[in-house]
mmCIF file of C-alpha atoms and ligand atoms in Angstrom:
data_model
loop_
_atom_site.group_PDB
_atom_site.id
_atom_site.type_symbol
_atom_site.label_atom_id
_atom_site.label_comp_id
_atom_site.label_asym_id
_atom_site.label_seq_id
_atom_site.Cartn_x
_atom_site.Cartn_y
_atom_site.Cartn_z
ATOM 1 C CA MET U 1 10.025 24.571 -6.810
ATOM 2 C CA ARG U 2 6.281 25.158 -7.153
ATOM 3 C CA LEU U 3 4.507 25.659 -3.843
ATOM 4 C CA ASP U 4 1.863 22.996 -4.543
ATOM 5 C CA LYS U 5 4.534 20.426 -5.495
ATOM 6 C CA PHE U 6 6.515 21.268 -2.362
ATOM 7 C CA LEU U 7 3.448 20.795 -0.139
ATOM 8 C CA ALA U 8 2.422 17.572 -1.893
ATOM 9 C CA SER U 9 5.953 16.152 -1.605
ATOM 10 C CA SER U 10 5.909 16.851 2.110
ATOM 11 C CA GLY U 11 2.841 14.610 2.434
ATOM 12 C CA LEU U 12 0.229 17.269 3.121
ATOM 13 C CA GLY U 13 -2.258 15.890 0.598
ATOM 14 C CA SER U 14 -3.117 15.634 -3.065
ATOM 15 C CA ARG U 15 -2.638 18.566 -5.436
ATOM 16 C CA SER U 16 -6.371 19.372 -5.391
ATOM 17 C CA GLU U 17 -6.509 19.328 -1.580
ATOM 18 C CA ILE U 18 -3.490 21.582 -1.467
ATOM 19 C CA LYS U 19 -5.127 23.995 -3.899
ATOM 20 C CA ASN U 20 -8.038 24.129 -1.482
ATOM 21 C CA TYR U 21 -5.784 24.773 1.515
ATOM 22 C CA ILE U 22 -4.106 27.630 -0.317
ATOM 23 C CA ARG U 23 -7.470 29.065 -1.385
ATOM 24 C CA LYS U 24 -8.624 28.953 2.246
ATOM 25 C CA GLY U 25 -5.513 30.857 3.366
ATOM 26 C CA PHE U 26 -4.026 28.006 5.440
ATOM 27 C CA VAL U 27 -0.588 28.351 3.831
ATOM 28 C CA THR U 28 1.961 31.086 4.435
ATOM 29 C CA VAL U 29 5.335 31.682 2.796
ATOM 30 C CA ASN U 30 7.683 33.783 4.934
ATOM 31 C CA SER U 31 4.652 34.821 7.057
ATOM 32 C CA GLU U 32 2.674 36.055 4.039
ATOM 33 C CA THR U 33 -0.505 34.202 3.101
ATOM 34 C CA ALA U 34 0.065 32.375 -0.181
ATOM 35 C CA LYS U 35 -2.536 33.163 -2.812
ATOM 36 C CA ILE U 36 -1.442 31.101 -5.820
ATOM 37 C CA THR U 37 -0.543 27.417 -6.144
ATOM 38 C CA ASP U 38 2.127 27.897 -8.807
ATOM 39 C CA LEU U 39 4.121 30.320 -6.683
ATOM 40 C CA ASN U 40 7.813 29.513 -6.961
ATOM 41 C CA ILE U 41 9.563 28.940 -3.667
ATOM 42 C CA ASN U 42 13.037 27.983 -2.558
ATOM 43 C CA PRO U 43 12.682 24.968 -0.209
ATOM 44 C CA ASP U 44 16.064 25.742 1.382
ATOM 45 C CA THR U 45 15.477 29.373 2.258
ATOM 46 C CA ASP U 46 11.721 30.061 2.267
ATOM 47 C CA GLU U 47 9.708 29.302 5.387
ATOM 48 C CA VAL U 48 6.482 27.571 4.399
ATOM 49 C CA CYS U 49 3.820 27.004 7.075
ATOM 50 C CA PHE U 50 0.490 25.163 7.081
ATOM 51 C CA LYS U 51 -1.873 26.428 9.783
ATOM 52 C CA SER U 52 1.180 28.109 11.385
ATOM 53 C CA GLU U 53 3.224 24.851 11.481
ATOM 54 C CA ARG U 54 6.482 24.719 9.523
ATOM 55 C CA VAL U 55 6.365 22.331 6.567
ATOM 56 C CA VAL U 56 9.546 20.452 5.648
ATOM 57 C CA LEU U 57 10.360 18.199 2.715
ATOM 58 C CA SER U 58 10.688 14.649 3.968
ATOM 59 C CA GLY U 59 12.689 13.281 1.054
ATOM 60 C CA ASP U 60 11.104 9.896 1.735
ATOM 61 C CA LYS U 61 10.351 7.533 -1.123
ATOM 62 C CA TYR U 62 7.178 5.547 -1.751
ATOM 63 C CA TYR U 63 6.982 2.799 -4.373
ATOM 64 C CA ILE U 64 4.526 0.266 -5.721
ATOM 65 C CA LEU U 65 6.038 -2.972 -7.028
ATOM 66 C CA ASN U 66 4.363 -5.739 -8.991
ATOM 67 C CA LYS U 67 6.029 -8.596 -7.142
ATOM 68 C CA PRO U 68 6.875 -11.708 -9.125
ATOM 69 C CA ALA U 69 6.846 -15.161 -7.498
ATOM 70 C CA GLY U 70 10.166 -16.391 -6.146
ATOM 71 C CA TYR U 71 11.232 -13.234 -4.304
ATOM 72 C CA VAL U 72 11.168 -12.873 -0.535
ATOM 73 C CA CYS U 73 10.109 -9.766 1.381
ATOM 74 C CA ALA U 74 13.225 -9.305 3.511
ATOM 75 C CA ASP U 75 16.171 -6.926 3.609
ATOM 76 C CA THR U 76 18.565 -9.821 3.028
ATOM 77 C CA ASP U 77 18.259 -13.561 2.529
ATOM 78 C CA ASP U 78 20.920 -16.234 2.212
ATOM 79 C CA ASP U 79 18.941 -18.527 -0.078
ATOM 80 C CA SER U 80 16.491 -16.474 -2.129
ATOM 81 C CA LEU U 81 16.356 -13.274 -4.109
ATOM 82 C CA THR U 82 14.788 -10.407 -2.195
ATOM 83 C CA VAL U 83 12.278 -7.912 -3.600
ATOM 84 C CA LEU U 84 14.902 -5.220 -2.960
ATOM 85 C CA SER U 85 17.079 -6.847 -5.634
ATOM 86 C CA LEU U 86 14.488 -5.667 -8.171
ATOM 87 C CA PHE U 87 15.587 -2.080 -7.396
ATOM 88 C CA PRO U 88 18.901 -0.602 -8.538
ATOM 89 C CA GLU U 89 21.441 -0.721 -5.717
ATOM 90 C CA SER U 90 21.504 3.079 -5.466
ATOM 91 C CA MET U 91 17.789 3.090 -4.526
ATOM 92 C CA ARG U 92 17.863 0.398 -1.837
ATOM 93 C CA ASP U 93 19.250 2.403 1.051
ATOM 94 C CA GLY U 94 16.660 2.646 3.854
ATOM 95 C CA LEU U 95 13.996 1.021 1.682
ATOM 96 C CA HIS U 96 11.688 -1.503 3.382
ATOM 97 C CA THR U 97 8.569 -3.411 2.408
ATOM 98 C CA VAL U 98 5.185 -2.402 3.787
ATOM 99 C CA GLY U 99 4.334 -5.748 5.364
ATOM 100 C CA ARG U 100 5.154 -8.981 3.610
ATOM 101 C CA LEU U 101 3.927 -11.250 0.871
ATOM 102 C CA ASP U 102 4.922 -14.910 0.779
ATOM 103 C CA LYS U 103 7.675 -15.949 -1.606
ATOM 104 C CA ASP U 104 5.141 -17.514 -4.001
ATOM 105 C CA THR U 105 2.618 -14.646 -3.759
ATOM 106 C CA THR U 106 2.609 -12.101 -6.568
ATOM 107 C CA GLY U 107 1.169 -8.627 -7.050
ATOM 108 C CA LEU U 108 0.933 -5.335 -5.272
ATOM 109 C CA LEU U 109 3.667 -4.631 -2.765
ATOM 110 C CA LEU U 110 4.422 -1.192 -1.342
ATOM 111 C CA LEU U 111 7.905 -0.165 -0.279
ATOM 112 C CA SER U 112 9.036 3.014 1.427
ATOM 113 C CA THR U 113 11.854 4.700 3.291
ATOM 114 C CA ASP U 114 9.278 6.309 5.623
ATOM 115 C CA GLY U 115 9.178 4.190 8.784
ATOM 116 C CA LYS U 116 6.177 6.021 10.238
ATOM 117 C CA PHE U 117 4.211 5.449 7.032
ATOM 118 C CA ILE U 118 5.097 1.732 7.029
ATOM 119 C CA HIS U 119 4.074 1.416 10.655
ATOM 120 C CA GLU U 120 0.728 3.093 9.992
ATOM 121 C CA MET U 121 -0.010 0.943 6.954
ATOM 122 C CA ILE U 122 0.564 -2.335 8.802
ATOM 123 C CA SER U 123 -0.975 -1.320 12.116
ATOM 124 C CA PRO U 124 -3.995 -3.571 12.868
ATOM 125 C CA ARG U 125 -5.686 -0.465 14.316
ATOM 126 C CA ARG U 126 -5.868 1.090 10.831
ATOM 127 C CA LYS U 127 -7.713 -1.901 9.325
ATOM 128 C CA VAL U 128 -6.226 -1.248 5.883
ATOM 129 C CA GLU U 129 -8.128 -3.272 3.267
ATOM 130 C CA LYS U 130 -6.096 -5.684 1.151
ATOM 131 C CA THR U 131 -7.687 -7.563 -1.728
ATOM 132 C CA TYR U 132 -6.292 -10.828 -3.055
ATOM 133 C CA PHE U 133 -7.129 -12.756 -6.199
ATOM 134 C CA VAL U 134 -7.166 -16.361 -5.054
ATOM 135 C CA VAL U 135 -7.141 -19.472 -7.208
ATOM 136 C CA CYS U 136 -8.026 -22.595 -5.252
ATOM 137 C CA GLU U 137 -7.481 -26.263 -5.926
ATOM 138 C CA LYS U 138 -11.224 -26.978 -5.714
ATOM 139 C CA SER U 139 -14.461 -25.017 -6.281
ATOM 140 C CA VAL U 140 -15.387 -22.522 -3.599
ATOM 141 C CA THR U 141 -18.978 -23.009 -2.422
ATOM 142 C CA ASP U 142 -21.395 -20.289 -1.322
ATOM 143 C CA GLU U 143 -21.137 -21.746 2.173
ATOM 144 C CA ASP U 144 -17.333 -21.322 2.069
ATOM 145 C CA LEU U 145 -17.752 -17.679 1.049
ATOM 146 C CA LEU U 146 -20.096 -17.053 3.972
ATOM 147 C CA LYS U 147 -17.606 -18.660 6.348
ATOM 148 C CA LEU U 148 -14.711 -16.575 5.026
ATOM 149 C CA GLU U 149 -16.811 -13.421 5.290
ATOM 150 C CA SER U 150 -17.947 -13.938 8.846
ATOM 151 C CA GLY U 151 -14.554 -15.047 10.205
ATOM 152 C CA VAL U 152 -12.813 -18.375 10.601
ATOM 153 C CA ASP U 153 -10.670 -20.035 13.245
ATOM 154 C CA ILE U 154 -7.193 -20.335 11.742
ATOM 155 C CA GLY U 155 -5.634 -21.470 15.007
ATOM 156 C CA ASP U 156 -4.766 -18.046 16.448
ATOM 157 C CA ASP U 157 -6.196 -16.538 19.618
ATOM 158 C CA GLU U 158 -8.965 -14.808 17.686
ATOM 159 C CA ILE U 159 -11.048 -15.733 14.673
ATOM 160 C CA THR U 160 -10.342 -13.684 11.560
ATOM 161 C CA LYS U 161 -12.063 -10.300 11.236
ATOM 162 C CA PRO U 162 -15.031 -10.004 8.851
ATOM 163 C CA ALA U 163 -13.921 -10.152 5.229
ATOM 164 C CA ARG U 164 -15.489 -9.487 1.831
ATOM 165 C CA THR U 165 -15.594 -11.942 -1.050
ATOM 166 C CA GLN U 166 -16.418 -11.825 -4.715
ATOM 167 C CA ARG U 167 -16.450 -14.668 -7.194
ATOM 168 C CA GLY U 168 -13.909 -14.749 -10.027
ATOM 169 C CA ALA U 169 -14.480 -16.023 -13.575
ATOM 170 C CA LYS U 170 -14.131 -19.695 -12.575
ATOM 171 C CA ASP U 171 -15.733 -21.493 -9.658
ATOM 172 C CA ASN U 172 -12.342 -22.019 -7.982
ATOM 173 C CA GLU U 173 -11.430 -18.306 -8.201
ATOM 174 C CA ILE U 174 -12.362 -15.643 -5.682
ATOM 175 C CA PHE U 175 -11.397 -12.135 -4.624
ATOM 176 C CA LEU U 176 -10.942 -11.917 -0.877
ATOM 177 C CA THR U 177 -10.653 -8.611 0.964
ATOM 178 C CA ILE U 178 -9.233 -8.685 4.481
ATOM 179 C CA THR U 179 -8.207 -5.983 6.940
ATOM 180 C CA GLU U 180 -5.577 -7.958 8.818
ATOM 181 C CA GLY U 181 -2.144 -9.240 7.864
ATOM 182 C CA ARG U 182 -1.599 -12.434 9.786
ATOM 183 C CA PHE U 183 1.061 -14.931 8.718
ATOM 184 C CA HIS U 184 -0.122 -16.877 5.617
ATOM 185 C CA GLN U 185 -3.600 -15.550 6.416
ATOM 186 C CA VAL U 186 -5.342 -16.134 3.087
ATOM 187 C CA LYS U 187 -3.881 -19.620 2.670
ATOM 188 C CA ARG U 188 -4.886 -20.543 6.218
ATOM 189 C CA MET U 189 -8.399 -19.133 5.754
ATOM 190 C CA LEU U 190 -8.971 -21.248 2.658
ATOM 191 C CA GLN U 191 -7.525 -24.276 4.429
ATOM 192 C CA VAL U 192 -10.340 -23.980 6.985
ATOM 193 C CA THR U 193 -12.800 -24.504 4.123
ATOM 194 C CA CYS U 194 -10.912 -27.708 3.216
ATOM 195 C CA ASN U 195 -9.426 -26.104 0.141
ATOM 196 C CA LYS U 196 -5.916 -25.157 -0.948
ATOM 197 C CA VAL U 197 -4.605 -21.932 -2.483
ATOM 198 C CA ILE U 198 -2.702 -22.703 -5.679
ATOM 199 C CA PHE U 199 -2.184 -19.095 -6.845
ATOM 200 C CA LEU U 200 -2.298 -15.867 -4.854
ATOM 201 C CA LYS U 201 -1.976 -12.323 -6.113
ATOM 202 C CA ARG U 202 -2.596 -9.087 -4.185
ATOM 203 C CA VAL U 203 -4.554 -6.715 -6.396
ATOM 204 C CA SER U 204 -5.199 -3.776 -4.091
ATOM 205 C CA PHE U 205 -3.962 -2.235 -0.872
ATOM 206 C CA GLY U 206 -5.707 0.550 1.036
ATOM 207 C CA GLY U 207 -7.552 1.926 -1.986
ATOM 208 C CA VAL U 208 -4.554 1.689 -4.334
ATOM 209 C CA SER U 209 -4.977 -0.890 -7.112
ATOM 210 C CA LEU U 210 -2.478 -2.784 -9.206
ATOM 211 C CA ASP U 211 -2.771 -1.743 -12.833
ATOM 212 C CA GLU U 212 -0.952 -4.529 -14.654
ATOM 213 C CA SER U 213 -1.334 -2.898 -18.051
ATOM 214 C CA HIS U 214 1.102 -0.231 -16.829
ATOM 215 C CA LEU U 215 3.167 -2.201 -14.339
ATOM 216 C CA SER U 216 4.377 -5.630 -15.410
ATOM 217 C CA GLU U 217 5.667 -8.245 -12.973
ATOM 218 C CA GLY U 218 9.030 -7.182 -11.582
ATOM 219 C CA GLU U 219 8.438 -3.498 -12.375
ATOM 220 C CA PHE U 220 8.027 -0.691 -9.847
ATOM 221 C CA ARG U 221 7.148 2.980 -9.942
ATOM 222 C CA GLU U 222 6.837 5.823 -7.452
ATOM 223 C CA LEU U 223 3.406 6.195 -5.891
ATOM 224 C CA THR U 224 1.646 9.364 -7.010
ATOM 225 C CA GLU U 225 0.919 12.113 -4.508
ATOM 226 C CA SER U 226 -2.770 11.308 -4.663
ATOM 227 C CA GLU U 227 -2.117 7.581 -4.001
ATOM 228 C CA ILE U 228 0.015 8.468 -0.947
ATOM 229 C CA SER U 229 -2.737 10.745 0.233
ATOM 230 C CA ILE U 230 -5.387 8.002 -0.202
ATOM 231 C CA LEU U 231 -3.221 5.570 1.781
ATOM 232 C CA ARG U 232 -2.557 8.086 4.550
ATOM 233 C CA LYS U 233 -6.228 8.899 4.954
ATOM 234 C CA GLY U 234 -7.149 5.217 5.183
HETATM 235 N N1 URA J 301 -1.985 -14.333 2.787
HETATM 236 C C1 URA J 301 -1.172 -15.353 2.485
HETATM 237 O O1 URA J 301 -1.468 -16.502 2.797
HETATM 238 N N2 URA J 301 -0.008 -15.093 1.858
HETATM 239 C C2 URA J 301 0.354 -13.852 1.469
HETATM 240 O O2 URA J 301 1.406 -13.674 0.863
HETATM 241 C C3 URA J 301 -0.520 -12.799 1.770
HETATM 242 C C4 URA J 301 -1.670 -13.056 2.441
#
């Protein structure tokens, strides 16, 4: 296995960052400073270290799914299909969603076998930005946008954290970027402006965007090393 692929698969960073680390002499193979990125190593027998710390392959999986409506984000459900059912059975073991989308919400959903990664992505401390395309029943006024941006009282202990908005093509369509993940948050935020969400799609998560020309509804793919690195860096 190539050294740069090994290091990227272990979550150390993107290929270009890894190239840099190797150039700077941070990486050793069997105690010898590695000088080239395409060095071939044996992950089972060679001892690879980054800044003197042993690097191991995690074997964890990271996926992006374009969630269709009608699927629930749960490991099992008695009444509805789960998003895991969109994966072949052989791939489901240990796989969990990174947070949840409502059954009728579509779009970008991350899944992983890496519990630490999932925890980091949904931790409120990390303030990971999530952008939703929202279609409302009625027009959204400039005043509504200001309210949504500065924070609204959705009935929890605290008002919602500052958000960003952008208008869509129609006057009842907006893009809303939030850093929290409260239950039904977007729907409840719009409700405060006396409106109703009639369609909700997540279009980006932590700097990773949904590219629907390459990922149709119901399809998934592995995240690239650089996407994982973007997510990890926050
Ligand atoms: N906000 C909602 O109301 N629903 C979702 O699925 C995601 C965010």
